[in-house]
Coordinates of C-alpha atoms in Angstrom, one line a residue:
M1 CA 49.4 -9.8 -56.4
Q2 CA 47.2 -10.6 -58.9
I3 CA 43.1 -11.6 -57.7
G4 CA 40.0 -12.4 -59.9
M5 CA 37.0 -11.2 -58.2
I6 CA 33.4 -12.7 -59.3
G7 CA 30.4 -10.6 -57.4
L8 CA 30.5 -7.1 -57.3
G9 CA 27.0 -6.3 -54.7
R10 CA 27.4 -4.7 -51.8
M11 CA 30.9 -6.5 -50.3
G12 CA 32.0 -7.5 -53.1
A13 CA 32.4 -4.1 -55.3
N14 CA 34.6 -2.9 -51.9
M15 CA 37.1 -5.5 -51.9
V16 CA 38.6 -4.7 -55.0
R17 CA 38.3 -0.8 -53.8
R18 CA 40.4 -2.3 -51.2
L19 CA 42.4 -4.4 -52.8
K20 CA 43.4 -1.8 -55.4
Q21 CA 44.2 0.6 -52.8
G22 CA 46.5 -2.2 -51.9
G23 CA 48.2 -1.9 -55.1
H24 CA 46.9 -5.3 -55.5
E25 CA 45.8 -6.3 -59.3
C26 CA 42.4 -6.9 -59.5
V27 CA 40.1 -8.5 -62.7
A28 CA 36.3 -8.5 -61.5
Y29 CA 32.6 -10.3 -62.9
D30 CA 30.0 -9.7 -62.3
R31 CA 26.0 -10.3 -64.3
S32 CA 25.4 -6.6 -63.9
P33 CA 26.7 -3.8 -65.9
A34 CA 26.1 -1.0 -64.0
A35 CA 28.6 -3.3 -60.9
L36 CA 30.9 -4.0 -63.2
K37 CA 31.2 -0.5 -64.3
T38 CA 31.5 0.4 -61.2
A39 CA 34.6 -1.8 -60.1
V40 CA 36.2 -0.3 -63.4
G41 CA 35.8 2.5 -62.2
Y42 CA 37.4 1.7 -58.7
G43 CA 41.0 0.4 -61.0
A44 CA 39.2 -3.0 -61.6
Q45 CA 40.4 -4.8 -65.1
A46 CA 36.8 -6.2 -66.7
A47 CA 35.8 -9.1 -67.4
G48 CA 33.1 -10.1 -69.9
S49 CA 32.4 -13.3 -68.4
L50 CA 33.9 -16.5 -65.9
A51 CA 36.1 -17.6 -69.2
E52 CA 37.6 -14.2 -70.3
L53 CA 38.1 -13.5 -66.1
V54 CA 40.3 -16.9 -66.2
R55 CA 42.3 -16.4 -69.1
A56 CA 43.5 -13.1 -67.7
L57 CA 45.1 -14.2 -64.4
A58 CA 48.6 -15.2 -64.4
A59 CA 48.7 -18.8 -63.4
P60 CA 49.1 -20.1 -60.4
R61 CA 45.5 -18.1 -59.9
A62 CA 43.2 -16.8 -57.1
V63 CA 39.9 -16.9 -57.9
W64 CA 37.5 -15.0 -55.1
I65 CA 33.9 -15.9 -55.6
M66 CA 31.9 -13.7 -53.5
V67 CA 28.1 -15.0 -54.1
P68 CA 25.3 -15.4 -52.3
A69 CA 25.2 -19.4 -51.0
A70 CA 23.1 -20.3 -53.0
I71 CA 24.5 -20.0 -56.8
V72 CA 28.4 -20.9 -55.0
D73 CA 27.9 -24.1 -56.3
P74 CA 26.1 -22.9 -60.3
V75 CA 29.4 -21.0 -60.5
I76 CA 31.7 -23.5 -58.9
A77 CA 30.7 -26.1 -61.6
Q78 CA 30.9 -22.6 -64.1
L79 CA 35.0 -22.3 -63.2
K80 CA 35.9 -25.3 -62.5
P81 CA 36.7 -27.2 -65.9
L82 CA 38.3 -23.4 -66.9
L83 CA 40.7 -23.8 -63.7
S84 CA 44.1 -25.3 -64.0
S85 CA 46.0 -27.6 -61.2
G86 CA 47.6 -25.7 -58.6
D87 CA 45.1 -22.6 -59.1
V88 CA 43.0 -21.5 -55.9
L89 CA 39.3 -20.4 -55.7
I90 CA 37.7 -18.8 -52.6
D91 CA 34.7 -18.6 -51.1
G92 CA 34.4 -15.2 -49.2
G93 CA 30.1 -15.3 -48.1
N94 CA 28.8 -17.5 -46.4
S95 CA 28.4 -21.0 -47.3
N96 CA 27.1 -23.8 -45.4
Y97 CA 30.7 -25.2 -43.8
H98 CA 29.2 -28.8 -45.5
D99 CA 30.0 -27.4 -48.0
D100 CA 33.1 -26.7 -47.8
I101 CA 34.2 -29.6 -46.9
R102 CA 32.8 -31.3 -50.4
R103 CA 33.8 -28.9 -52.8
S104 CA 37.2 -28.7 -51.3
D105 CA 37.1 -32.6 -52.2
E106 CA 36.0 -33.0 -55.5
L107 CA 38.2 -29.4 -56.3
K108 CA 41.1 -31.6 -55.3
L109 CA 40.3 -34.1 -57.4
A110 CA 41.4 -31.6 -60.2
G111 CA 44.5 -30.3 -58.1
I112 CA 42.4 -26.9 -57.5
R113 CA 42.7 -25.1 -54.0
Y114 CA 39.5 -24.2 -52.2
L115 CA 38.9 -22.5 -49.6
D116 CA 36.9 -21.1 -47.3
V117 CA 36.8 -17.7 -46.0
G118 CA 33.9 -16.1 -43.6
T119 CA 33.9 -12.7 -44.1
S120 CA 32.8 -9.1 -41.7
G121 CA 32.7 -6.6 -42.1
G122 CA 29.9 -5.3 -44.0
V123 CA 29.1 -2.7 -46.0
L124 CA 31.4 -0.7 -44.1
G125 CA 35.0 -3.0 -44.4
F126 CA 36.2 -0.2 -47.0
E127 CA 37.3 2.1 -44.4
D128 CA 38.1 0.0 -41.6
G129 CA 38.3 -3.7 -42.8
Y130 CA 37.5 -6.6 -43.5
C131 CA 37.7 -9.5 -40.4
L132 CA 38.4 -12.8 -42.2
M133 CA 38.0 -16.4 -41.2
I134 CA 40.3 -18.3 -43.4
G135 CA 39.8 -22.4 -43.4
G136 CA 41.5 -24.5 -45.8
E137 CA 45.5 -25.8 -47.0
Q138 CA 48.3 -23.7 -45.6
E139 CA 49.7 -23.9 -49.0
A140 CA 46.7 -22.4 -50.8
V141 CA 46.5 -19.5 -47.2
T142 CA 50.3 -18.8 -48.1
L143 CA 49.3 -18.1 -51.8
V144 CA 46.8 -15.3 -51.6
E145 CA 47.7 -13.7 -47.6
P146 CA 49.1 -10.5 -49.8
A147 CA 45.4 -10.1 -51.0
L148 CA 44.1 -11.7 -47.4
A149 CA 46.1 -9.4 -45.7
T150 CA 45.2 -6.1 -47.2
L151 CA 41.3 -6.6 -46.6
A152 CA 41.6 -7.3 -43.5
P153 CA 41.6 -4.0 -40.6
G154 CA 45.6 -5.1 -40.4
G155 CA 46.2 -3.9 -43.8
K156 CA 50.0 -5.9 -43.9
M157 CA 51.4 -8.9 -43.2
P158 CA 52.3 -10.0 -39.5
A159 CA 55.8 -9.1 -39.4
G160 CA 58.9 -10.8 -39.9
R161 CA 56.4 -14.2 -40.7
A162 CA 55.2 -16.2 -43.7
G163 CA 52.3 -17.8 -43.7
A164 CA 48.7 -17.3 -42.1
A165 CA 50.1 -20.2 -39.9
A166 CA 51.8 -17.4 -37.6
G167 CA 48.3 -17.5 -35.7
S168 CA 47.8 -14.8 -33.2
A169 CA 50.5 -12.5 -35.2
A170 CA 47.8 -12.7 -37.5
A171 CA 44.7 -11.9 -35.3
A172 CA 45.9 -9.2 -34.2
L173 CA 46.7 -8.0 -37.8
G174 CA 42.4 -8.9 -38.3
Y175 CA 43.0 -12.0 -40.1
L176 CA 43.4 -16.4 -39.4
H177 CA 43.4 -19.2 -40.6
C178 CA 41.0 -21.2 -38.2
G179 CA 41.9 -25.1 -39.8
P180 CA 41.1 -27.4 -42.5
S181 CA 37.9 -27.1 -45.1
G182 CA 35.5 -25.5 -43.8
A183 CA 36.6 -24.0 -40.7
G184 CA 36.6 -20.4 -41.6
H185 CA 32.9 -20.6 -42.0
F186 CA 32.0 -22.4 -39.3
V187 CA 33.2 -19.8 -37.4
K188 CA 32.1 -17.3 -39.8
M189 CA 28.6 -19.2 -38.5
V190 CA 29.1 -19.2 -35.3
H191 CA 29.7 -15.3 -35.4
N192 CA 26.8 -14.9 -36.8
G193 CA 25.0 -16.7 -34.1
I194 CA 26.6 -14.7 -31.8
E195 CA 25.5 -11.9 -33.7
Y196 CA 22.3 -12.4 -33.9
G197 CA 21.8 -13.1 -29.7
L198 CA 23.8 -8.9 -29.9
M199 CA 21.1 -7.3 -32.1
A200 CA 18.3 -9.2 -29.7
A201 CA 19.9 -7.9 -26.7
Y202 CA 20.4 -4.1 -28.0
A203 CA 17.3 -4.6 -29.0
E204 CA 15.1 -5.8 -26.2
G205 CA 16.6 -3.1 -24.0
L206 CA 16.0 -0.6 -25.7
N207 CA 12.4 -1.8 -26.1
V208 CA 12.4 -1.5 -22.3
L209 CA 13.0 1.8 -22.1
A210 CA 10.6 3.0 -25.1
H211 CA 7.8 1.2 -23.0
A212 CA 9.2 3.0 -19.7
D213 CA 6.5 5.5 -19.8
A214 CA 3.3 3.1 -19.2
G215 CA 2.4 4.7 -15.8
L216 CA 1.4 7.6 -18.2
Q217 CA -0.7 5.5 -20.2
T218 CA -4.3 5.2 -19.5
G219 CA -4.4 1.7 -19.0
A220 CA -7.7 -0.7 -19.3
A221 CA -9.1 -1.9 -16.8
D222 CA -11.1 -5.1 -17.2
A223 CA -10.2 -8.9 -16.2
E224 CA -8.2 -9.5 -19.8
T225 CA -5.9 -6.6 -18.1
A226 CA -2.7 -7.0 -16.0
P227 CA -2.7 -3.5 -14.5
L228 CA 0.5 -2.3 -13.1
S229 CA 1.7 -3.1 -9.3
N230 CA 2.0 0.7 -8.9
P231 CA 2.3 3.4 -12.4
R232 CA 4.6 5.8 -10.1
F233 CA 7.4 3.8 -11.3
Y234 CA 6.8 3.7 -14.8
Q235 CA 7.2 7.4 -15.7
Y236 CA 9.4 8.0 -17.5
Q237 CA 9.7 9.6 -21.3
L238 CA 13.4 8.6 -22.5
N239 CA 14.9 9.7 -25.4
V240 CA 15.8 6.3 -26.8
A241 CA 18.1 7.4 -29.0
A242 CA 19.8 9.8 -26.9
I243 CA 21.1 6.3 -24.2
A244 CA 22.3 4.4 -27.2
E245 CA 24.2 7.3 -27.4
V246 CA 25.6 8.0 -24.8
W247 CA 26.0 4.4 -24.3
R248 CA 28.8 4.5 -27.0
H249 CA 31.6 6.3 -24.3
G250 CA 32.9 5.1 -21.9
S251 CA 30.0 1.9 -21.7
I252 CA 30.9 -1.1 -21.4
V253 CA 28.2 -2.3 -23.7
A254 CA 29.8 0.3 -26.4
S255 CA 30.5 -1.8 -30.0
R256 CA 29.8 -1.6 -33.6
L257 CA 25.5 -2.4 -33.9
L258 CA 25.4 -0.5 -30.6
D259 CA 26.9 2.5 -33.2
L260 CA 25.1 2.2 -36.4
T261 CA 21.7 1.6 -33.7
A262 CA 23.1 4.9 -32.5
T263 CA 22.7 6.1 -35.8
A264 CA 19.1 4.5 -37.1
L265 CA 17.8 6.1 -33.6
A266 CA 19.2 9.3 -35.2
K267 CA 17.8 9.7 -37.7
D268 CA 14.4 8.5 -36.7
G269 CA 13.7 7.9 -33.6
K270 CA 10.7 5.8 -34.6
L271 CA 11.8 3.7 -36.8
A272 CA 9.0 4.6 -39.0
G273 CA 11.2 3.6 -42.3
F274 CA 11.0 -0.3 -40.9
S275 CA 8.4 -3.1 -41.1
G276 CA 9.8 -5.2 -38.2
H277 CA 10.6 -8.3 -40.4
V278 CA 13.8 -9.4 -39.7
A279 CA 15.2 -12.0 -42.5
D280 CA 18.0 -14.8 -41.1
S281 CA 19.9 -16.0 -44.0
G282 CA 21.0 -19.7 -41.9
E283 CA 24.3 -19.0 -40.1
G284 CA 22.1 -18.4 -36.4
R285 CA 20.2 -21.9 -37.3
W286 CA 23.4 -23.6 -38.2
T287 CA 25.0 -22.5 -35.0
V288 CA 22.0 -23.8 -33.1
E289 CA 21.7 -27.3 -35.3
A290 CA 25.5 -27.1 -34.6
A291 CA 25.2 -26.6 -30.6
I292 CA 22.4 -29.6 -30.5
E293 CA 24.2 -32.2 -32.8
V294 CA 27.7 -31.7 -30.1
G295 CA 25.2 -31.1 -27.0
V296 CA 26.3 -27.7 -26.0
P297 CA 23.5 -24.8 -24.1
A298 CA 23.0 -22.0 -26.6
P299 CA 19.4 -20.4 -25.0
V300 CA 20.8 -16.8 -25.1
L301 CA 21.3 -17.4 -29.2
S302 CA 17.8 -20.1 -30.1
A303 CA 15.9 -17.2 -28.6
A304 CA 17.1 -14.8 -31.1
L305 CA 16.8 -17.1 -33.8
Y306 CA 13.2 -17.8 -32.7
G307 CA 12.7 -14.5 -32.1
R308 CA 13.4 -13.0 -36.1
F309 CA 10.9 -16.2 -36.9
E310 CA 8.2 -14.8 -35.3
S311 CA 9.3 -11.1 -36.4
R312 CA 8.2 -12.7 -39.5
G313 CA 4.4 -13.5 -38.5
Q314 CA 5.6 -17.1 -37.8
A315 CA 4.0 -17.6 -34.3
D316 CA 0.5 -15.9 -35.0
F317 CA -1.1 -18.8 -35.6
A318 CA 0.2 -20.1 -32.5
N319 CA -0.9 -17.2 -30.7
K320 CA -4.8 -17.2 -32.9
L321 CA -4.8 -20.5 -31.1
L322 CA -4.0 -19.4 -27.4
S323 CA -6.8 -17.2 -28.2
A324 CA -8.7 -19.3 -28.9
M325 CA -8.1 -21.9 -25.9
R326 CA -8.2 -18.9 -23.6
L327 CA -12.1 -18.8 -24.8
G328 CA -13.2 -21.9 -24.6
F329 CA -11.7 -22.0 -21.2
G330 CA -12.3 -18.6 -19.7
G331 CA -15.0 -17.1 -21.4
H332 CA -12.0 -15.1 -22.4
V333 CA -13.1 -12.1 -25.5
E334 CA -10.1 -11.7 -27.2
K335 CA -9.1 -8.1 -27.2
S336 CA -6.8 -5.6 -30.2
S337 CA -3.8 -4.4 -29.1

């Protein structure tokens, strides 16, 4: 099929590449000439503007937006007068599902069909495929399903089925029509919330292993420092990189995240190139907000989100207050780490 791709960053360019490999015709646009040149190298047709991209597509058009959530609305505002009734507009980024519901309603007035497609796979998606979580009307999903199937890990349509409503058949290939507008990004939102928790669990566990030699260290002997109850129990100088690697083979905690962790540790066991400031792009927050709204406990996901805030120094003032209170009530003098 023919599809337009707007946004040729870390994921968009590789999606174009995978679509071309699957035999689809791609018209690509990006504000960066270098990014556009890369897509052309993959076989895409370059568009010098959004208007040119729309003109290059045959009706009913399928246009996929792969840009940061903050600029999706401005891009849609430019596209809306260029598109026609029956066209399908896809947001494959990490938009808030509330915005999807609003956009779908607004675009429906012009006859434009809107799909929110949560896309997971990152920079590995070209080779391994993308897990796609789709929200919107079934007719629109069916129209673009050939492209969805190619992007997904299975790389093909469900056998003997016409349309992603096949559910488990399509899901087994790596894409799923989750429900009406917003459902795709709602599912992706929770997916990313879970991702926060998994990442935090690996990080915390490996950190315990990295400090298993505490009994070999010379600890301060003063009233401000809680001593080890038995230093003999903590005298293991462990190869954390090798442990992450062995866990990849046959362990119940093996996963793609562990693969990435093991790769990073193999390159540098001290992770000297990282500052430890961990960003959050919004999905973890929205997941916790949704859990609160519907009254579902999510302590692990919440703790992982707060851990990211702390990594960026957002707990520094609170920690200074703790130190000040200890000094005030007990004369405890702050110690440097």
